[in-house]
Coordinates of C-alpha atoms in Angstrom, one line a residue:
X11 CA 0.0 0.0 0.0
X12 CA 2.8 2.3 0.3
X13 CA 3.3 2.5 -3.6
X14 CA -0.4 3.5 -3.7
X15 CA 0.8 6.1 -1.1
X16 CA 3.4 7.6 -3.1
X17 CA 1.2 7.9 -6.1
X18 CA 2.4 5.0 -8.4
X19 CA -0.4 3.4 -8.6
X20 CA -1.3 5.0 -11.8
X21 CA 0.0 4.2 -15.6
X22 CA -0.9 5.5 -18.6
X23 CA -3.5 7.5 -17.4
X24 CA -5.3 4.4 -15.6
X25 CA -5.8 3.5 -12.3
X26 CA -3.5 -0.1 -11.1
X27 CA -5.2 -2.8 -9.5
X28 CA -2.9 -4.0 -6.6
X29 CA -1.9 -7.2 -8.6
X30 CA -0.8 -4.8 -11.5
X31 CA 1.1 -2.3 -9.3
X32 CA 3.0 -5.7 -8.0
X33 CA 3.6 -6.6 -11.4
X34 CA 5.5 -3.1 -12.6
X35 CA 7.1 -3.2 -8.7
X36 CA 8.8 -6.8 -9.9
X37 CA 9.7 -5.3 -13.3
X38 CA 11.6 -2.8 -12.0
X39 CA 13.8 -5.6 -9.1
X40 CA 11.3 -4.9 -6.4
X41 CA 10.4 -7.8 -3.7
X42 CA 6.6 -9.0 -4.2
X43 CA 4.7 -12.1 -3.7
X44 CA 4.3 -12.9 -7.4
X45 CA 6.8 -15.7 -8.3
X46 CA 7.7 -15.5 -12.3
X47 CA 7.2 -18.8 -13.8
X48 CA 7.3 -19.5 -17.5
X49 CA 5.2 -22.2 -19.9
X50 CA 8.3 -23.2 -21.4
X51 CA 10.4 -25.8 -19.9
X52 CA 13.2 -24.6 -22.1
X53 CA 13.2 -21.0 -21.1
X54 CA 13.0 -22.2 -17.4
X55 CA 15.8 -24.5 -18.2
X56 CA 17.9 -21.1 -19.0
X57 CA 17.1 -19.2 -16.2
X58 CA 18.3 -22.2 -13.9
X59 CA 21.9 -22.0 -15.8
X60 CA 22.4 -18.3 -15.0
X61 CA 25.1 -17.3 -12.9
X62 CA 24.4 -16.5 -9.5
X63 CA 25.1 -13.2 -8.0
X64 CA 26.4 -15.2 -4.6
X65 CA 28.9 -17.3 -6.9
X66 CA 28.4 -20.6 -9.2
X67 CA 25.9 -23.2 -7.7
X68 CA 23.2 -25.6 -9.0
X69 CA 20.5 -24.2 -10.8
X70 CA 16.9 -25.9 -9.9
X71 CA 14.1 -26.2 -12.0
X72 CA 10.5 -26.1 -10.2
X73 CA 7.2 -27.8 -12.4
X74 CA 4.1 -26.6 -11.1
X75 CA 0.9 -28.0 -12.8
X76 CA -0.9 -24.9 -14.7
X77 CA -4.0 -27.1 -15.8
X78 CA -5.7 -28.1 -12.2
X79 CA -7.9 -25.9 -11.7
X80 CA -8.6 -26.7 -8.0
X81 CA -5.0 -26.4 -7.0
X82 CA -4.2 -23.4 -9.3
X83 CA -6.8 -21.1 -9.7
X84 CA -6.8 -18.5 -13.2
X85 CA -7.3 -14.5 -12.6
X86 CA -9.6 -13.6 -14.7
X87 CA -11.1 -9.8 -15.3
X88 CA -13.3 -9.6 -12.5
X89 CA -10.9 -11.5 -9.8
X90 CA -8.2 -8.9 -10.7
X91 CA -10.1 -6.3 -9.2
X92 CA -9.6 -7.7 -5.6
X93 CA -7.0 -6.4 -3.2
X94 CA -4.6 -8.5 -3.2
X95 CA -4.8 -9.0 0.2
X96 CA -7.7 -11.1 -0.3
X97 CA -5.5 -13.6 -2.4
X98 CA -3.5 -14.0 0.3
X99 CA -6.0 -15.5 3.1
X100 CA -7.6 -18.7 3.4
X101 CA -11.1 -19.3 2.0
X102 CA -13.5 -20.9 4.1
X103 CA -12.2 -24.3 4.7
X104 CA -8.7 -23.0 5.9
X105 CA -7.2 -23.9 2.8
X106 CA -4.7 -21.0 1.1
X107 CA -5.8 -21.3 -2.7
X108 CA -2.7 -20.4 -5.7
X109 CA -3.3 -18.4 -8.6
X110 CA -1.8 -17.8 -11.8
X111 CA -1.9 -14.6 -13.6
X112 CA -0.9 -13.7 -17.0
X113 CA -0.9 -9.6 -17.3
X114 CA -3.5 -8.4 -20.0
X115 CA -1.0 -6.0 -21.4
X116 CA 1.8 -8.4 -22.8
X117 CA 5.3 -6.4 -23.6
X118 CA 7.5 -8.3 -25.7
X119 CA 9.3 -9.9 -22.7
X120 CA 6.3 -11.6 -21.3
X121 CA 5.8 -12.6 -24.9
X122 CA 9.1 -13.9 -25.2
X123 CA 9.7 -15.9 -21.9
X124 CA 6.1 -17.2 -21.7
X125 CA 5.6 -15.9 -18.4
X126 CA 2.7 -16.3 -16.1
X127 CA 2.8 -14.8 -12.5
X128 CA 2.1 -17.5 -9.3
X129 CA 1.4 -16.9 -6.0
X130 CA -0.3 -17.7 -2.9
X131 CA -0.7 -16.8 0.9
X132 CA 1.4 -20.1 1.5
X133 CA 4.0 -21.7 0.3
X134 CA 3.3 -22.7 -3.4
X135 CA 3.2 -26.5 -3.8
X136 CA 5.6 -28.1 -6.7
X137 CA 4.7 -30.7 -8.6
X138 CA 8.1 -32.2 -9.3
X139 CA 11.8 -30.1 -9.2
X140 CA 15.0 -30.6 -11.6
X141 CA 18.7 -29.9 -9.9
X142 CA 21.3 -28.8 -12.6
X143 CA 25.0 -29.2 -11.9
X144 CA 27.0 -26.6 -11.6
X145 CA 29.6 -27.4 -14.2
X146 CA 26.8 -28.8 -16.6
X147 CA 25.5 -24.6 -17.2
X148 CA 27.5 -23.7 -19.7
X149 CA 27.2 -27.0 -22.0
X150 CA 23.2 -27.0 -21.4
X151 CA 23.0 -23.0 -22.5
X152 CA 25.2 -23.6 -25.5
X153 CA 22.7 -26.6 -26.5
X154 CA 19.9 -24.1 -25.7
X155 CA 21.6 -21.6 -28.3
X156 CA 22.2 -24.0 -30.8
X157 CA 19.3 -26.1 -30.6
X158 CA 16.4 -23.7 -29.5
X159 CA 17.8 -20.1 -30.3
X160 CA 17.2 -19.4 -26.9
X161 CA 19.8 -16.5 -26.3
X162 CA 19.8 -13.5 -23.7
X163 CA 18.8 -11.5 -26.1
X164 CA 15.7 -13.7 -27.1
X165 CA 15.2 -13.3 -23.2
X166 CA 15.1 -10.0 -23.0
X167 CA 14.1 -8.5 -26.7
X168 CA 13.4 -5.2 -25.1
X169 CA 15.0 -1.6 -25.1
X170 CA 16.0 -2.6 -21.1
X171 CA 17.2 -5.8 -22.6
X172 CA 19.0 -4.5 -25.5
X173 CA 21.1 -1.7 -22.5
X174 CA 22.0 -5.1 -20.2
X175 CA 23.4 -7.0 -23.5
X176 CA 25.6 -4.1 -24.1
X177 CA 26.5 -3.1 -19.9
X178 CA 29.9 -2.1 -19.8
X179 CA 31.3 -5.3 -18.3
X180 CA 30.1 -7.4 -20.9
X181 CA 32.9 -8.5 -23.4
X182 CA 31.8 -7.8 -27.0
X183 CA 31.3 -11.1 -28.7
X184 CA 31.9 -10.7 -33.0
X185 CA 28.9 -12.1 -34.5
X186 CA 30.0 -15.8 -35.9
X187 CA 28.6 -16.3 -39.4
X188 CA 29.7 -20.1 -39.0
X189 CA 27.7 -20.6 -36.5
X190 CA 24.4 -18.9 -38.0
X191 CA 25.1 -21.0 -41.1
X192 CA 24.8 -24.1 -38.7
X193 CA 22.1 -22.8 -37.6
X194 CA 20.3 -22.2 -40.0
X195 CA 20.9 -25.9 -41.8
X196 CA 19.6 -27.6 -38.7
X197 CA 16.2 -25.3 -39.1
X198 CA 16.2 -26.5 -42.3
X199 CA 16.6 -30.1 -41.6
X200 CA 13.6 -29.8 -39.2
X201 CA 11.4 -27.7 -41.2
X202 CA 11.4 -24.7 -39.7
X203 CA 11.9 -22.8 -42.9
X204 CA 11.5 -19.3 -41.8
X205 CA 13.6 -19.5 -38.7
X206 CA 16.0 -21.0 -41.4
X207 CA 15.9 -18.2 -44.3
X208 CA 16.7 -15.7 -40.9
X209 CA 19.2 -17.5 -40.1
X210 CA 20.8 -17.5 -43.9
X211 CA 19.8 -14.2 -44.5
X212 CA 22.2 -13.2 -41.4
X213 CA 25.4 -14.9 -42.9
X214 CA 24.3 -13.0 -45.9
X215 CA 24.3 -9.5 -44.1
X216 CA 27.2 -10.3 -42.2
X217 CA 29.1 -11.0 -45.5
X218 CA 32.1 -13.0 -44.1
X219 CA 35.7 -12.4 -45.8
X220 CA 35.1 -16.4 -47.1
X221 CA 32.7 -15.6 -50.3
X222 CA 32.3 -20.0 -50.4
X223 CA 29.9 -19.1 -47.1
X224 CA 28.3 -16.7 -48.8
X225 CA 27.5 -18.5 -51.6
X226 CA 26.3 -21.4 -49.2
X227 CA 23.7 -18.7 -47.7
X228 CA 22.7 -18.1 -50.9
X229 CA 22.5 -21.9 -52.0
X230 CA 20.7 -23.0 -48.7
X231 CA 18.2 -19.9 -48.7
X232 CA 17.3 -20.6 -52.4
X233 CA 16.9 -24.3 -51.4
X234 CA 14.7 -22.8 -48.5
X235 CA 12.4 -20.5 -50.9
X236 CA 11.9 -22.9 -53.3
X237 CA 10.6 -25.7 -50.7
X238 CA 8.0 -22.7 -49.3
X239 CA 6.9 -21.2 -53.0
X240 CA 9.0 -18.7 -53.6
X241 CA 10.1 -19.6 -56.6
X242 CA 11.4 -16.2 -57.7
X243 CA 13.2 -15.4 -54.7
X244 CA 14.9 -19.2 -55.1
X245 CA 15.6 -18.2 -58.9
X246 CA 17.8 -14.7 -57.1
X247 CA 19.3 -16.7 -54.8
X248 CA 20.7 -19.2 -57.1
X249 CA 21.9 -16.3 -59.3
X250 CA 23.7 -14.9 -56.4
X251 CA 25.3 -18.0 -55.8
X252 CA 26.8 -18.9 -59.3
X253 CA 28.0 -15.4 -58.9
X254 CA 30.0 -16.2 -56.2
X255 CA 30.6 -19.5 -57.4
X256 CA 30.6 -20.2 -61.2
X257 CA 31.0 -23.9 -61.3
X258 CA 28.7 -24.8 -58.3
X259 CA 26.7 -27.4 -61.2
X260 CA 24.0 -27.9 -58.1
X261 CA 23.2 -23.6 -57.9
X262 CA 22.1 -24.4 -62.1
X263 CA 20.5 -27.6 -61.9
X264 CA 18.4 -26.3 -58.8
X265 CA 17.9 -22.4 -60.8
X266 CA 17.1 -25.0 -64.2
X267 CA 14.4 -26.6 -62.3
X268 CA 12.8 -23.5 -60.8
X269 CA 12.9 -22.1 -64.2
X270 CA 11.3 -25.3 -65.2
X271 CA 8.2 -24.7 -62.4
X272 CA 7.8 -21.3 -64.0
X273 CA 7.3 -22.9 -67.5
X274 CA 10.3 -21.3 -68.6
X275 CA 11.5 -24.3 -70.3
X276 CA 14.5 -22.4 -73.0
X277 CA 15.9 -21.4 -69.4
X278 CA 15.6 -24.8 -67.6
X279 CA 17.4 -26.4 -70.4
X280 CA 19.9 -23.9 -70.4
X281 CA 21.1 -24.2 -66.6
X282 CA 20.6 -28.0 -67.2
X283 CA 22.9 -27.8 -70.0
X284 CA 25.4 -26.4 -67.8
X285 CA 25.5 -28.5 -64.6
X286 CA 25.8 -31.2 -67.1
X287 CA 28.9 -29.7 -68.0
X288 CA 30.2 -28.8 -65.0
X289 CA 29.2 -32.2 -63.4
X290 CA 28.4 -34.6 -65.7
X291 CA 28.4 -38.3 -63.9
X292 CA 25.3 -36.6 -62.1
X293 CA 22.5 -38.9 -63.6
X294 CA 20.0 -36.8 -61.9
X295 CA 20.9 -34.0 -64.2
X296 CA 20.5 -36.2 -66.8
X297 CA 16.4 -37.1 -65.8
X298 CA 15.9 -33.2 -65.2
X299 CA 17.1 -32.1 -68.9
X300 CA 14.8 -34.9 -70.7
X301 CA 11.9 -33.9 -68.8
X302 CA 12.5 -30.5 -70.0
X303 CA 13.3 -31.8 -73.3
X304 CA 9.9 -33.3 -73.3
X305 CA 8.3 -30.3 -72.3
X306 CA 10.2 -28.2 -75.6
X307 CA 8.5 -31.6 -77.7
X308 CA 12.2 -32.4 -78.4
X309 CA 11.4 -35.9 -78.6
X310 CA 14.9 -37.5 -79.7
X311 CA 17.1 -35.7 -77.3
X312 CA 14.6 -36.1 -74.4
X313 CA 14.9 -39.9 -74.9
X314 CA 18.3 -39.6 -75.1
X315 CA 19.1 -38.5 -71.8
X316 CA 16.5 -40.4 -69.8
X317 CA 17.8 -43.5 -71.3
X318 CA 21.4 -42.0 -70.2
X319 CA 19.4 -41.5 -66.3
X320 CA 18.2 -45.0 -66.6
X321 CA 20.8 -46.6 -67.4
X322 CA 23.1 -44.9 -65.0
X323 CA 20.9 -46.4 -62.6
X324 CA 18.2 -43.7 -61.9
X325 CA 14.7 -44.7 -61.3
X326 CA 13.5 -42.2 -64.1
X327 CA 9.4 -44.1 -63.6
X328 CA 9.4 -43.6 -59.4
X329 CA 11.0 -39.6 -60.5
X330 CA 7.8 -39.0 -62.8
X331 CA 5.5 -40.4 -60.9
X332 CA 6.2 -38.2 -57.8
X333 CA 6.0 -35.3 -59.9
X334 CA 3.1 -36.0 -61.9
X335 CA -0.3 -38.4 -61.4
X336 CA 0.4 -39.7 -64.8
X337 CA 1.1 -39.1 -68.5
X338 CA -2.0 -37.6 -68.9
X339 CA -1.3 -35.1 -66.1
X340 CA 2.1 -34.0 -67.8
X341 CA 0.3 -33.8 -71.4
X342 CA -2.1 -31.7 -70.1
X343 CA -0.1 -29.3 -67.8
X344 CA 2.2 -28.7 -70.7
X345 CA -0.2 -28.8 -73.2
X346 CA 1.9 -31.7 -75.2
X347 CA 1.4 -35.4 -76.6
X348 CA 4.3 -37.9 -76.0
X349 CA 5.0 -40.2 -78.1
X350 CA 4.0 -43.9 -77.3
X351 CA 7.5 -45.7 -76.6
X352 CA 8.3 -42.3 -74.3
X353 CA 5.3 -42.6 -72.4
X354 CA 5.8 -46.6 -72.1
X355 CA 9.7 -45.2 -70.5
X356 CA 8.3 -43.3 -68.1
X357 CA 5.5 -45.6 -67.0
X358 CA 6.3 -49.5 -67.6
X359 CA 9.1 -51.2 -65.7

């Protein structure tokens, strides 16, 4: 009540109910009843490997059920407006109820560590606990990093954050365009294709003195916008890459088959025509060019290079059928007519 006494009880030209004026107080470092627990294991997991301001000791992580409504009881809009010393005593049975309490106006912090308030006018029960070791920190926030992207900065993605990142006693660390690179592949190899095209695009603005990385970024992030539809942004990105690196014969098959989704055929069979070149005991290459080939209605050379594909071992039936329901589905998307012992390639064993 002494906050309320010194007028800071009010924000934005609104009047504070007592569990928001303990909500700004814990902002700002003071001592209140609230305890700040998130909804993600993981971000509890890198508060417990902080350091401690006493010295290094085990971190503990604390699990408190958020779904039982009996033990843990949810503040809504009309409970808010009770004092909060009415939380804090017993109901009529002498038992001391908990309550969780997510703030209705959510800064990007709260947004960002999932937090919910707890408290209680006794102690607040936990539903199981999880010690970490001391010397195990370091390893576990580096996994956190690596794995999860869960960083100080994604803790605190806020102008108060931003200042304690950059505090005077913090050594500057030179962003590591390695490492996004690594990131990035293993959001790619889990399918998280936005969080992987950040992650490229970030080696890209970083432009490393190695221009092979580069071209990587711009390889990987093609790859990446081709697998979500954006097929002109993966035709740029393959450009960028073969200017960086000429004789990457991958950069033009992969730009030859985006052409080739556009229906820009002459274009397809150009970049085909040069990984072929540049790599030519890639049978795969081989299969793309006749299927462009096919498309052009340049039935003799089309043959020519699947039987090449097939009999360098490629599976040029199991290829067509994954990208088309059948011969009539290619005739018709491409508004041609194969000839019989083509269409009997491409669909009889």
């Amino acid at each position: 009540m002494k906050a309320r006494a010194l007028g800071h009880d009010q924000k934005n030209g609104q009047q504070l109910f007592d569990l928001e004026i303990l909500a700004e107080l814990q902002h700002f470092g003071a001592a209140t009843c609230l305890i700040d627990f998130s909804r993600s294991a993981l971000v509890a997991l890198w508060f417990a490997c902080q350091h401690s301001s006493k010295g290094e000791a085990n971190g503990k992580v604390f699990a408190v059920r958020h779904d039982d409504m009996v033990r843990l009881k949810t503040v809504d809009p009309e409970l808010i407006k009770n004092r909060i010393d009415d939380f804090l005593k017993p109901d009529e049975n002498g038992r001391y109820l908990q309550y969780q309490w997510s703030p209705k106006l959510q800064n990007n912090r709260i947004i960002a560590q999932q937090s919910v308030f707890v408290f209680s006018g006794a102690q607040i029960e936990a539903e199981a606990e999880c010690i970490i070791e001391k010397s195990s920190k370091q390893g576990i926030l580096t996994s956190l990093d690596k794995i999860s992207g869960i960083t100080e900065g994604s803790i605190y993605p806020d102008f108060d954050g931003f200042a304690r990142l950059n505090a005077q006693d913090k050594r500057y660390i030179e962003p590591d365009a390695q490492a996004y690179l690594q990131r990035g592949t293993e959001s790619h190899q889990k399918g998280n294709l936005d969080d992987a095209i950040d992650y490229y695009t970030e080696v890209i603005r970083l432009d490393p003195a190695d221009p092979f990385t580069v071209s990587v970024a711009y390889y990987s992030r093609g790859v990446a916008y081709r697998e979500n539809g954006s097929i002109d942004l993966a035709i740029e990105d393959y450009t960028q890459t073969l200017r960086l690196n000429p004789n990457s014969a991958d950069a033009h098959n992969n730009r030859g088959h985006a052409y080739y989704e556009k229906g820009d055929f002459d274009r397809a069979l150009e970049d085909y025509d040069q990984a072929i070149q540049l790599k030519s005991d890639n049978v795969l290459y081989y299969n793309n060019r006749g299927i462009a080939l096919l498309a052009l209605q340049e039935w003799e050379k089309a043959k020519s290079d699947l039987t090449i594909a097939r009999n360098m071992g490629v599976d040029i039936i199991a290829l067509f059928s994954n990208a088309y329901a059948n011969v009539t589905d290619f005739e018709q998307k491409h508004n041609v007519k194969l000839p019989e012992d083509i269409a009997a390639m491409l669909t009889s064993p």
